[in-house]
XYZ file of C-alpha atoms in Angstrom:
650
model
C 32.753 -5.361 -23.360
C 34.811 -8.206 -21.991
C 36.955 -10.151 -24.358
C 36.155 -13.839 -25.326
C 38.424 -15.100 -22.539
C 36.481 -13.094 -19.958
C 33.088 -14.393 -21.246
C 34.380 -17.922 -21.272
C 34.954 -17.672 -17.540
C 31.146 -17.602 -16.937
C 31.005 -21.325 -18.289
C 34.531 -22.765 -17.482
C 36.278 -21.338 -14.479
C 39.934 -21.202 -14.076
C 39.561 -23.846 -11.357
C 37.427 -26.116 -13.560
C 40.207 -26.189 -16.059
C 42.871 -27.069 -13.617
C 40.698 -29.981 -12.205
C 39.901 -31.235 -15.584
C 43.590 -31.176 -16.547
C 44.587 -32.747 -13.334
C 41.717 -35.556 -13.034
C 41.081 -36.447 -16.605
C 44.454 -35.696 -18.374
C 46.462 -36.908 -15.329
C 48.843 -33.970 -15.825
C 51.378 -32.933 -13.256
C 50.635 -29.648 -11.510
C 53.227 -27.876 -13.403
C 51.627 -28.799 -16.625
C 48.160 -28.046 -15.246
C 49.199 -24.304 -14.749
C 50.679 -24.285 -18.306
C 47.572 -25.813 -19.908
C 45.250 -23.146 -18.075
C 47.446 -20.468 -19.361
C 47.321 -21.823 -22.769
C 43.728 -22.220 -22.790
C 43.108 -18.604 -22.024
C 45.680 -17.133 -24.363
C 44.226 -19.285 -27.059
C 40.912 -17.721 -26.717
C 42.150 -14.209 -26.478
C 42.472 -14.297 -22.844
C 45.361 -11.572 -22.424
C 42.949 -9.010 -21.167
C 41.430 -11.401 -18.575
C 45.001 -12.310 -17.470
C 45.609 -8.605 -16.836
C 42.398 -8.571 -14.707
C 43.494 -11.567 -12.793
C 46.834 -9.736 -12.095
C 45.130 -6.718 -10.767
C 42.552 -8.627 -8.506
C 44.355 -11.511 -7.369
C 45.562 -10.227 -3.886
C 41.838 -8.983 -3.378
C 40.229 -12.382 -4.421
C 42.848 -14.554 -2.510
C 42.007 -12.691 0.624
C 38.387 -12.690 0.090
C 38.686 -16.558 -0.521
C 40.621 -16.958 2.703
C 37.903 -14.915 4.695
C 35.140 -17.013 3.261
C 37.155 -20.265 4.006
C 37.677 -19.184 7.575
C 34.055 -18.156 8.248
C 32.918 -21.567 6.640
C 35.131 -23.616 8.546
C 33.872 -22.046 11.813
C 30.283 -22.311 10.615
C 30.719 -26.101 9.927
C 32.380 -26.486 13.520
C 29.479 -24.581 15.183
C 26.841 -26.602 13.083
C 28.462 -29.957 14.361
C 28.680 -28.762 17.867
C 25.273 -27.211 17.990
C 26.411 -23.901 19.010
C 24.037 -20.824 19.327
C 24.758 -17.168 19.844
C 24.279 -17.484 23.539
C 26.897 -20.368 23.876
C 29.274 -18.365 21.698
C 28.906 -15.396 23.925
C 29.492 -17.630 27.011
C 32.966 -18.328 25.710
C 33.783 -14.738 25.053
C 32.465 -14.158 28.720
C 35.026 -16.634 30.023
C 37.935 -14.710 28.404
C 37.163 -11.248 29.886
C 34.239 -11.126 32.212
C 35.110 -7.647 33.561
C 35.829 -6.012 30.117
C 33.293 -3.324 29.127
C 30.736 -4.904 26.671
C 28.034 -2.077 26.166
C 28.132 1.594 26.865
C 24.892 3.506 26.549
C 25.727 7.065 25.646
C 22.378 8.363 26.906
C 22.980 7.804 30.599
C 26.630 6.877 30.372
C 25.872 3.443 31.735
C 28.749 0.834 31.199
C 27.900 -2.882 31.212
C 30.726 -5.382 31.649
C 30.195 -8.885 30.057
C 29.436 -10.180 33.403
C 26.737 -7.615 34.019
C 25.360 -8.276 30.451
C 25.222 -12.221 31.196
C 23.616 -11.758 34.555
C 20.855 -9.320 33.250
C 20.186 -11.512 30.254
C 20.056 -14.582 32.431
C 17.563 -12.877 34.825
C 15.367 -12.175 31.646
C 15.502 -15.802 30.883
C 14.568 -16.955 34.139
C 11.651 -14.449 34.437
C 10.239 -15.820 31.106
C 10.651 -19.334 32.267
C 8.812 -18.726 35.417
C 5.987 -17.183 33.398
C 5.668 -20.479 31.532
C 7.512 -19.478 28.355
C 9.721 -22.190 26.554
C 11.964 -22.881 23.543
C 9.894 -21.899 20.371
C 7.742 -19.080 21.999
C 7.933 -15.644 20.887
C 8.187 -12.362 22.764
C 7.785 -9.136 20.916
C 10.503 -6.179 21.738
C 9.288 -2.730 21.217
C 11.940 -0.285 22.565
C 14.487 2.272 21.724
C 18.152 1.856 21.642
C 19.825 1.174 25.020
C 21.894 -1.638 26.658
C 18.762 -3.343 27.999
C 17.382 -3.996 24.382
C 20.601 -6.226 23.838
C 20.281 -8.103 27.371
C 16.621 -8.668 26.804
C 16.867 -10.482 23.526
C 19.826 -12.386 24.478
C 18.095 -13.434 27.670
C 15.262 -14.718 25.478
C 17.775 -16.563 23.368
C 19.267 -18.275 26.551
C 15.782 -19.924 27.019
C 15.240 -20.673 23.340
C 12.542 -18.033 23.104
C 12.399 -16.020 19.790
C 12.326 -12.201 19.885
C 10.267 -10.243 17.377
C 12.134 -6.860 17.184
C 9.605 -4.167 16.273
C 10.389 -1.050 14.388
C 9.759 1.837 16.802
C 8.314 3.977 14.036
C 5.483 1.885 13.493
C 2.042 2.777 14.856
C -1.649 1.609 14.764
C -2.330 -0.988 12.053
C 1.342 -1.645 11.510
C 2.204 -2.231 15.022
C -0.944 -4.270 15.498
C -0.137 -6.543 12.595
C 3.435 -7.226 13.810
C 2.188 -8.255 17.281
C -0.439 -10.486 15.688
C 1.466 -12.027 13.018
C 4.560 -12.846 15.293
C 2.219 -14.707 17.757
C 4.026 -13.233 20.692
C 2.921 -14.322 24.082
C 4.510 -11.137 25.867
C 4.995 -7.609 24.605
C 8.071 -5.921 26.388
C 7.886 -2.146 25.397
C 9.947 0.911 26.440
C 8.164 3.509 28.497
C 8.946 5.963 25.845
C 6.522 4.033 23.491
C 3.849 3.766 25.972
C 1.434 6.068 23.877
C 1.809 3.903 20.883
C 0.848 0.825 22.823
C -2.074 2.426 24.432
C -3.392 3.378 21.139
C -3.846 -0.470 20.136
C -4.338 -1.801 23.477
C -7.866 -2.563 23.232
C -7.765 -4.478 20.014
C -4.997 -6.881 21.087
C -5.450 -10.229 22.065
C -6.428 -10.301 25.856
C -3.865 -13.232 26.420
C -0.962 -10.936 25.420
C 1.008 -9.777 28.598
C 2.581 -6.348 28.734
C 5.922 -5.646 30.443
C 6.941 -2.077 30.581
C 10.857 -1.200 30.709
C 12.113 2.251 31.959
C 10.581 4.925 33.760
C 7.244 3.891 35.517
C 4.139 5.892 35.452
C 1.080 3.579 35.993
C -1.064 6.421 34.455
C 0.518 6.402 31.037
C 0.534 2.615 30.356
C -2.184 0.287 29.381
C -4.254 -1.419 32.152
C -2.613 -4.607 33.195
C 0.910 -3.730 32.255
C 3.806 -4.683 34.828
C 6.861 -2.819 35.486
C 9.931 -4.902 34.279
C 12.699 -3.929 36.403
C 11.338 -5.042 39.761
C 10.639 -8.199 38.402
C 14.161 -8.666 37.055
C 15.601 -7.795 40.400
C 13.906 -10.666 41.941
C 14.557 -12.985 39.206
C 17.281 -15.566 39.636
C 20.642 -14.692 37.819
C 21.798 -18.036 37.161
C 21.708 -19.538 33.475
C 18.033 -20.625 32.745
C 17.454 -24.176 31.444
C 19.345 -24.986 28.270
C 16.996 -25.188 25.118
C 17.292 -27.898 22.449
C 18.481 -25.344 19.795
C 21.139 -25.622 17.289
C 23.117 -23.291 14.962
C 20.451 -23.223 12.302
C 17.490 -22.719 14.600
C 15.543 -19.380 14.761
C 17.107 -16.680 17.021
C 14.942 -13.586 16.431
C 12.783 -11.836 13.848
C 13.697 -8.517 12.018
C 10.802 -6.678 10.323
C 10.908 -4.824 6.993
C 9.997 -1.149 6.782
C 6.524 -1.762 6.741
C 5.469 0.936 4.150
C 1.930 -0.018 4.249
C 1.419 -1.055 7.700
C 2.109 -4.747 6.712
C 5.756 -5.364 7.485
C 7.224 -8.779 6.770
C 9.218 -10.414 9.527
C 12.542 -11.934 8.207
C 13.703 -15.006 10.074
C 17.146 -14.562 11.685
C 18.601 -17.923 12.654
C 21.874 -18.412 14.893
C 24.124 -19.138 11.892
C 23.030 -16.057 9.971
C 23.604 -13.873 12.855
C 27.231 -15.314 13.130
C 27.816 -15.168 9.366
C 26.767 -11.604 8.863
C 28.978 -10.586 11.950
C 31.832 -12.604 11.101
C 32.349 -11.672 7.495
C 32.520 -8.160 8.410
C 34.879 -8.800 11.192
C 37.371 -10.924 9.222
C 36.636 -9.270 5.922
C 37.414 -5.734 7.140
C 40.249 -6.943 9.545
C 38.678 -5.821 12.953
C 40.145 -6.468 16.193
C 38.587 -7.682 19.598
C 40.191 -4.374 20.999
C 38.245 -2.141 18.681
C 35.361 0.015 20.402
C 32.462 0.478 17.857
C 30.241 3.536 17.862
C 26.528 2.226 17.130
C 23.913 4.867 16.566
C 21.846 2.825 14.305
C 18.289 1.326 15.138
C 18.797 -2.004 17.096
C 15.631 -3.370 15.439
C 17.505 -3.588 12.284
C 20.458 -5.872 11.272
C 22.976 -3.121 10.760
C 22.732 -2.093 14.415
C 22.021 -5.327 15.946
C 24.003 -7.766 14.052
C 26.743 -5.935 12.241
C 27.307 -3.856 15.265
C 26.393 -5.495 18.466
C 27.381 -8.863 16.931
C 30.999 -7.803 17.428
C 30.393 -7.593 21.150
C 28.745 -10.803 21.522
C 30.745 -12.842 19.232
C 34.161 -11.290 19.165
C 34.417 -9.395 22.483
C 34.292 -5.970 21.258
C 33.109 -2.796 23.261
C 30.023 -1.255 21.644
C 28.947 2.350 22.325
C 25.109 2.496 21.743
C 23.327 5.757 21.253
C 19.577 6.226 21.425
C 19.618 8.069 17.908
C 22.037 9.491 15.649
C 23.295 13.177 16.362
C 25.201 14.948 13.679
C 26.268 17.689 16.212
C 27.341 15.094 18.931
C 28.802 12.250 16.712
C 32.574 13.161 16.969
C 32.362 14.414 20.769
C 31.024 10.885 21.500
C 33.821 9.207 19.462
C 36.293 10.990 21.285
C 34.682 10.591 24.678
C 34.400 6.887 24.322
C 37.793 6.241 22.264
C 35.954 4.694 19.439
C 38.016 3.180 16.602
C 35.041 1.930 14.300
C 31.956 4.109 13.573
C 28.828 2.758 11.876
C 26.764 4.678 9.141
C 24.311 4.631 6.420
C 24.760 6.973 3.486
C 22.375 9.644 4.612
C 24.304 9.805 8.104
C 27.536 10.470 6.304
C 25.777 13.485 4.289
C 24.345 14.791 7.423
C 28.012 14.793 9.254
C 29.358 16.764 6.081
C 26.544 19.410 6.361
C 27.582 20.185 9.770
C 29.953 23.276 10.059
C 33.719 22.381 10.203
C 35.050 22.033 13.826
C 38.464 21.015 15.128
C 36.997 18.058 17.270
C 35.868 16.076 13.910
C 39.799 15.388 13.241
C 40.846 14.802 16.830
C 39.318 11.229 17.222
C 40.787 7.741 17.065
C 38.436 6.409 14.448
C 40.096 4.300 11.778
C 37.289 2.841 9.923
C 33.651 3.659 9.075
C 31.509 0.715 8.539
C 28.215 0.646 6.703
C 26.270 0.907 3.505
C 25.050 3.558 1.147
C 28.098 5.937 1.058
C 27.699 7.415 -2.434
C 30.747 7.754 -4.542
C 29.915 11.625 -4.845
C 30.790 12.317 -1.219
C 32.903 9.297 -0.599
C 36.564 11.178 -0.802
C 35.302 14.476 0.761
C 34.129 12.136 3.748
C 37.269 10.381 4.278
C 39.523 13.547 3.657
C 37.545 15.818 5.902
C 37.306 13.440 8.735
C 40.554 11.727 8.395
C 39.119 8.129 8.249
C 41.726 5.759 6.864
C 39.231 2.979 5.907
C 35.905 2.794 4.566
C 34.356 -0.479 5.046
C 31.374 -0.566 2.722
C 29.140 -3.660 2.422
C 25.887 -4.683 0.879
C 23.336 -7.100 2.225
C 19.899 -7.430 3.435
C 18.770 -9.064 6.429
C 17.562 -12.071 4.581
C 19.876 -12.183 1.681
C 22.567 -14.672 0.775
C 24.651 -12.625 -1.484
C 26.330 -10.251 0.803
C 29.398 -8.391 -0.427
C 31.982 -6.311 1.000
C 34.400 -3.570 -0.365
C 37.579 -5.099 1.579
C 40.058 -2.730 -0.067
C 38.277 0.635 0.161
C 37.797 0.851 -3.714
C 36.195 4.357 -3.759
C 32.310 4.126 -4.344
C 32.059 0.322 -4.578
C 29.714 -1.597 -2.270
C 31.695 -4.766 -2.704
C 32.817 -6.962 -5.554
C 32.092 -10.132 -7.589
C 35.262 -12.206 -7.752
C 35.765 -14.124 -11.056
C 38.157 -16.539 -9.301
C 36.201 -17.715 -6.249
C 32.675 -18.000 -7.712
C 32.765 -21.503 -7.096
C 33.081 -20.853 -3.319
C 30.625 -17.880 -3.185
C 28.011 -18.365 -6.138
C 26.585 -14.739 -6.741
C 25.987 -13.080 -9.967
C 24.678 -9.751 -11.516
C 21.912 -10.813 -14.025
C 20.161 -8.609 -16.629
C 16.865 -7.152 -15.785
C 14.189 -4.755 -16.849
C 14.798 -1.808 -14.520
C 11.145 -0.675 -14.705
C 9.634 -3.921 -13.835
C 12.490 -5.704 -12.248
C 11.736 -8.804 -14.393
C 14.648 -10.942 -15.112
C 15.774 -11.196 -18.710
C 16.500 -14.825 -19.835
C 18.105 -16.580 -22.765
C 16.213 -19.054 -25.295
C 16.751 -21.761 -22.646
C 15.229 -19.752 -19.948
C 18.438 -19.240 -17.985
C 19.072 -15.779 -16.666
C 21.600 -13.749 -18.795
C 24.825 -12.596 -16.914
C 25.735 -8.711 -16.991
C 29.107 -7.772 -18.523
C 30.907 -4.831 -17.154
C 28.916 -1.693 -17.343
C 25.561 -3.277 -17.659
C 23.051 -2.761 -14.853
C 21.646 -5.866 -13.283
C 20.065 -7.441 -10.117
C 22.413 -9.189 -7.673
C 21.328 -12.783 -7.065
C 22.663 -15.485 -4.778
C 22.257 -19.268 -5.547
C 20.210 -20.942 -2.618
C 21.780 -24.195 -1.161
C 19.638 -24.816 1.952
C 21.961 -27.556 3.352
C 24.855 -24.640 3.414
C 24.551 -22.037 6.241
C 26.216 -19.467 4.006
C 24.041 -20.117 1.199
C 20.643 -20.839 2.698
C 17.680 -18.639 2.652
C 15.516 -18.467 5.722
C 12.994 -16.136 4.404
C 9.938 -14.733 6.280
C 7.262 -15.880 8.996
C 4.784 -15.722 5.971
C 5.804 -18.271 3.578
C 3.970 -16.361 0.721
C 6.360 -13.379 1.061
C 9.171 -15.801 0.129
C 7.883 -16.293 -3.485
C 8.799 -12.664 -4.258
C 12.458 -13.143 -3.166
C 13.095 -16.520 -4.902
C 13.849 -17.216 -8.755
C 14.310 -20.434 -10.345
C 16.525 -21.472 -13.480
C 18.977 -18.492 -12.642
C 22.539 -19.860 -12.991
C 21.393 -23.210 -14.537
C 18.254 -25.271 -14.961
C 16.413 -26.418 -11.890
C 18.460 -24.176 -9.325
C 16.948 -21.489 -7.210
C 18.336 -18.174 -6.339
C 17.666 -15.138 -3.935
C 16.797 -11.895 -5.579
C 18.234 -8.939 -4.081
C 15.823 -6.486 -5.447
C 18.569 -3.788 -6.087
C 20.122 -2.830 -9.385
C 24.040 -2.651 -9.377
C 26.597 -2.183 -12.041
C 29.928 -4.113 -12.130
C 33.088 -2.717 -13.777
C 35.830 -4.792 -15.503
C 37.594 -5.587 -12.144
C 34.355 -6.985 -10.753
C 33.773 -3.964 -8.456
C 30.118 -3.548 -7.734
C 28.507 0.000 -7.613
C 24.980 0.954 -6.504
C 22.585 2.169 -9.108
C 19.661 4.010 -7.479
C 16.511 2.130 -7.042
C 14.199 2.469 -9.944
C 12.124 -0.645 -9.728
C 9.532 -1.422 -6.990
C 11.576 0.036 -4.047
C 13.646 3.182 -3.312
C 15.446 4.093 -0.056
C 14.593 7.347 2.026
C 15.614 8.471 5.666
C 17.639 5.127 5.981
C 14.544 3.026 5.144
C 13.569 0.976 2.237
C 10.227 1.861 0.838
C 8.104 -0.391 -1.299
C 6.458 1.502 -4.140
C 3.776 -0.870 -4.830
C 2.853 -1.000 -1.114
C 2.631 2.600 -0.774
C 0.513 2.589 -4.021
C -1.986 0.373 -2.477
C -2.367 2.455 0.672
C -2.767 5.738 -1.239
C -5.240 4.033 -3.702
C -7.350 2.838 -0.725
C -7.320 6.288 0.820
C -8.440 8.162 -2.375
C -11.284 5.816 -3.076
C -9.330 3.310 -5.510
C -8.015 5.514 -7.800
C -4.863 4.964 -9.963
C -1.587 5.816 -8.008
C 2.005 5.402 -9.221
C 4.655 5.729 -6.698
C 8.396 6.089 -7.392
C 11.587 7.703 -6.005
C 13.053 11.065 -7.149
C 16.367 12.769 -6.581
C 16.522 15.742 -4.388
C 19.863 17.821 -4.456
C 22.065 17.347 -1.402
C 19.905 14.652 0.100
C 20.838 10.928 0.186
C 18.569 8.425 -1.145
C 15.274 9.091 -3.166
C 12.277 10.894 -2.103
C 8.751 9.387 -2.474
C 6.713 10.963 -5.105
C 3.099 9.969 -6.102
C 1.506 10.696 -9.403
C -2.416 10.409 -8.893
C -5.327 10.140 -11.374
C -7.647 12.896 -10.243
C -9.535 14.258 -13.461
C -11.976 16.110 -11.284
C -9.372 17.741 -8.973
C -11.582 16.475 -5.988
C -8.783 15.269 -3.589
C -9.005 17.137 -0.083
C -5.379 17.405 0.680
C -5.929 18.481 4.364
C -7.821 15.170 5.111
C -5.541 13.245 2.814
C -2.284 14.417 4.977
C -4.128 13.491 8.279
C -4.925 9.989 6.796
C -1.482 9.474 5.655
C -0.031 10.474 9.208
C -2.202 7.702 10.735
C -1.426 4.930 8.005
C 2.338 5.422 6.986
C 5.597 6.179 8.908
C 6.904 9.522 8.014
C 9.677 7.800 5.732
C 7.081 6.106 3.663
C 4.709 9.062 2.987
C 5.158 10.556 -0.562
C 7.120 13.966 -0.325
C 5.734 15.071 -3.690
C 2.368 14.808 -5.125
C 1.433 15.321 -8.849
C -2.287 15.198 -10.109
C -2.932 14.078 -13.522
C -6.246 13.436 -15.509
C -5.089 9.699 -16.030
C -2.103 7.562 -15.718
C -0.721 5.619 -18.721
C -0.056 1.804 -18.428
C 1.875 -0.651 -20.284
C 0.330 -3.653 -22.282
C 0.569 -5.713 -19.101
C -1.286 -2.980 -16.904
C 1.858 -1.647 -15.268
C 2.407 2.002 -14.842
C 4.733 3.836 -17.233
C 6.973 5.476 -14.479
C 9.909 6.222 -16.624
C 8.911 9.338 -17.914
C 7.377 10.523 -14.719
C 10.693 9.822 -12.947
C 12.359 11.783 -15.482
C 10.227 14.651 -15.262
C 10.380 14.616 -11.238
C 8.950 17.548 -9.293
C 10.208 20.503 -11.497
C 7.249 22.754 -12.212
C 9.006 24.015 -15.376
C 8.801 20.541 -16.818
C 5.412 19.362 -15.144
C 2.438 21.207 -16.225
C 0.135 19.260 -13.670
C -0.627 20.634 -10.031
C 2.487 19.675 -7.876
C 2.462 19.723 -4.155
C 5.238 19.148 -1.401
C 5.001 17.674 2.179
C 5.817 20.470 4.883
C 7.017 17.746 7.405
C 6.790 20.313 10.236
C 3.071 20.993 9.548
C 2.300 17.611 8.222
C 0.445 19.203 5.388
C 0.924 19.455 1.612
C 1.673 22.945 0.005
C 1.645 24.092 -3.686
C 4.896 23.455 -5.260
C 5.534 26.409 -7.444
C 8.864 27.624 -8.945
C 9.804 29.658 -5.803
C 9.205 26.457 -3.499
C 11.103 24.481 -6.129
C 14.230 26.900 -5.812
C 14.055 26.655 -2.086
C 13.887 23.036 -2.094
C 16.971 22.812 -4.597
C 18.735 25.139 -2.283
C 18.187 22.890 0.767
C 16.098 25.550 2.480
C 13.159 23.468 2.917
C 13.101 20.629 5.349
C 12.056 17.438 3.700
């Protein structure tokens, strides 16, 4: 537990003492420093002084980064800059430099080519009557055109709805309907998914297909995009009346029940996310980034591609991650930075050792979710000097970064610069994610070693602190809490449980509340519960994440109340295939006579989670999902051993 001096800091910061000494007592600066020191020593602050000594360099650097980004944000806000106008300034510096490389076809685009392609997109849409504030849905796998399309929309002020390529049927239809898109641009590789729902879409929705053209495989009325772009003017389209805090595009949540939420990304948010990473991890405009993450998510499209559009880097785009080709690609394109999510790192470690994996020029691995258990093995085996781990969701205002490669940490919470960047770890009930408050109704801060939820104070007039939320205002209520730091304030709820050590470093604690992470996607347990309950005839269902040895994240497990044993698993698996993306389907099923609930009618998941899917502990019927056959098989002791040994593909 922290000493009294450390606890005092939560109410009277070091800076606060200094300012009071200077302004109220009119002390000279030399005496200000002495008064601050005496204050903390008088309250047993020796331990706190030691912490400050160890973290001063880290925190000063973070403060400089924050102030630099904040200064640029204020400048761009005043000048009403946007992502396209910042890109235009990069274009002027080096029009012939390679901007994007698509590994799939070895296609290289210079900044000039990206500019002309995106301008053709803007002019095409303008010719079709679209204007600033209209929405176009983009449903396409990774390639250079993905970036050129949404950038071209942004040049016109049209907002792109970036649709998760895993979504089908109801989920896909929901995204298109709620976005109010006037046009859907889809990749030919996803034609079948569009055909499935075409008859139920609004007849006013225009369809443009990009890629290989086969009239027989696309919905009636769809047009081939590429010939239209060839005829479209390549000059800059009419400039929209957009500013730095106006909408840029929408990124959808994972959509575990077919009802994803569209997070609003404004121009300032796009810049902030990319710039904090760029300056915080000391990137260079000469770096080459290897980006194999989905471009419909913020990690691939903002943290990765953002370095190209805003800082002039070259970004190598891969259609999908390939563990066997990863290091070959890095060598081929001379990449210096690679992006990852935690699962990706483990997949690379599971590959047989090869000489090529240490013959690259990669100096930094950038991403989130690299667990402490494999951190050191990852950097030692692949000879990577720096791990740039960060934490932050698309819509959050409390992103953090591990700027000094502290093993296992996703970032840190400075005790010195909290007045510049007001974030906090607050106490929470891990089962319900309910915030724990004091007698005055204020959230209780966590001490070192105490798990809690990361929150960030919302200040709407500050682009670094604002919360832009979702298209559906009702979805915002679940992400905002009141009276968190003090009475009357608002704060963003991250939904993640972290733990802080004495030096302020933050470490992930596996999700145990209403979400977990599987196959690189966040999965909402409450939403999956709703889908399963509906499919099974409104029975009680409890969904939670369970650990599987050797696999990153947590696999979904559903405990189902089925006293009569009447569930038809074959039909159930078929229904799930239509309703849920693969990553959201429960890997394990457990059937019980009934599910126990708390006094507030919430499922008691703690014991269920502890027992997991071990048939030696669970006396109820257990099943596991064979993902190749898309059916559930009995989980006996032999199957359990195979799963534990990694012999079953989950």
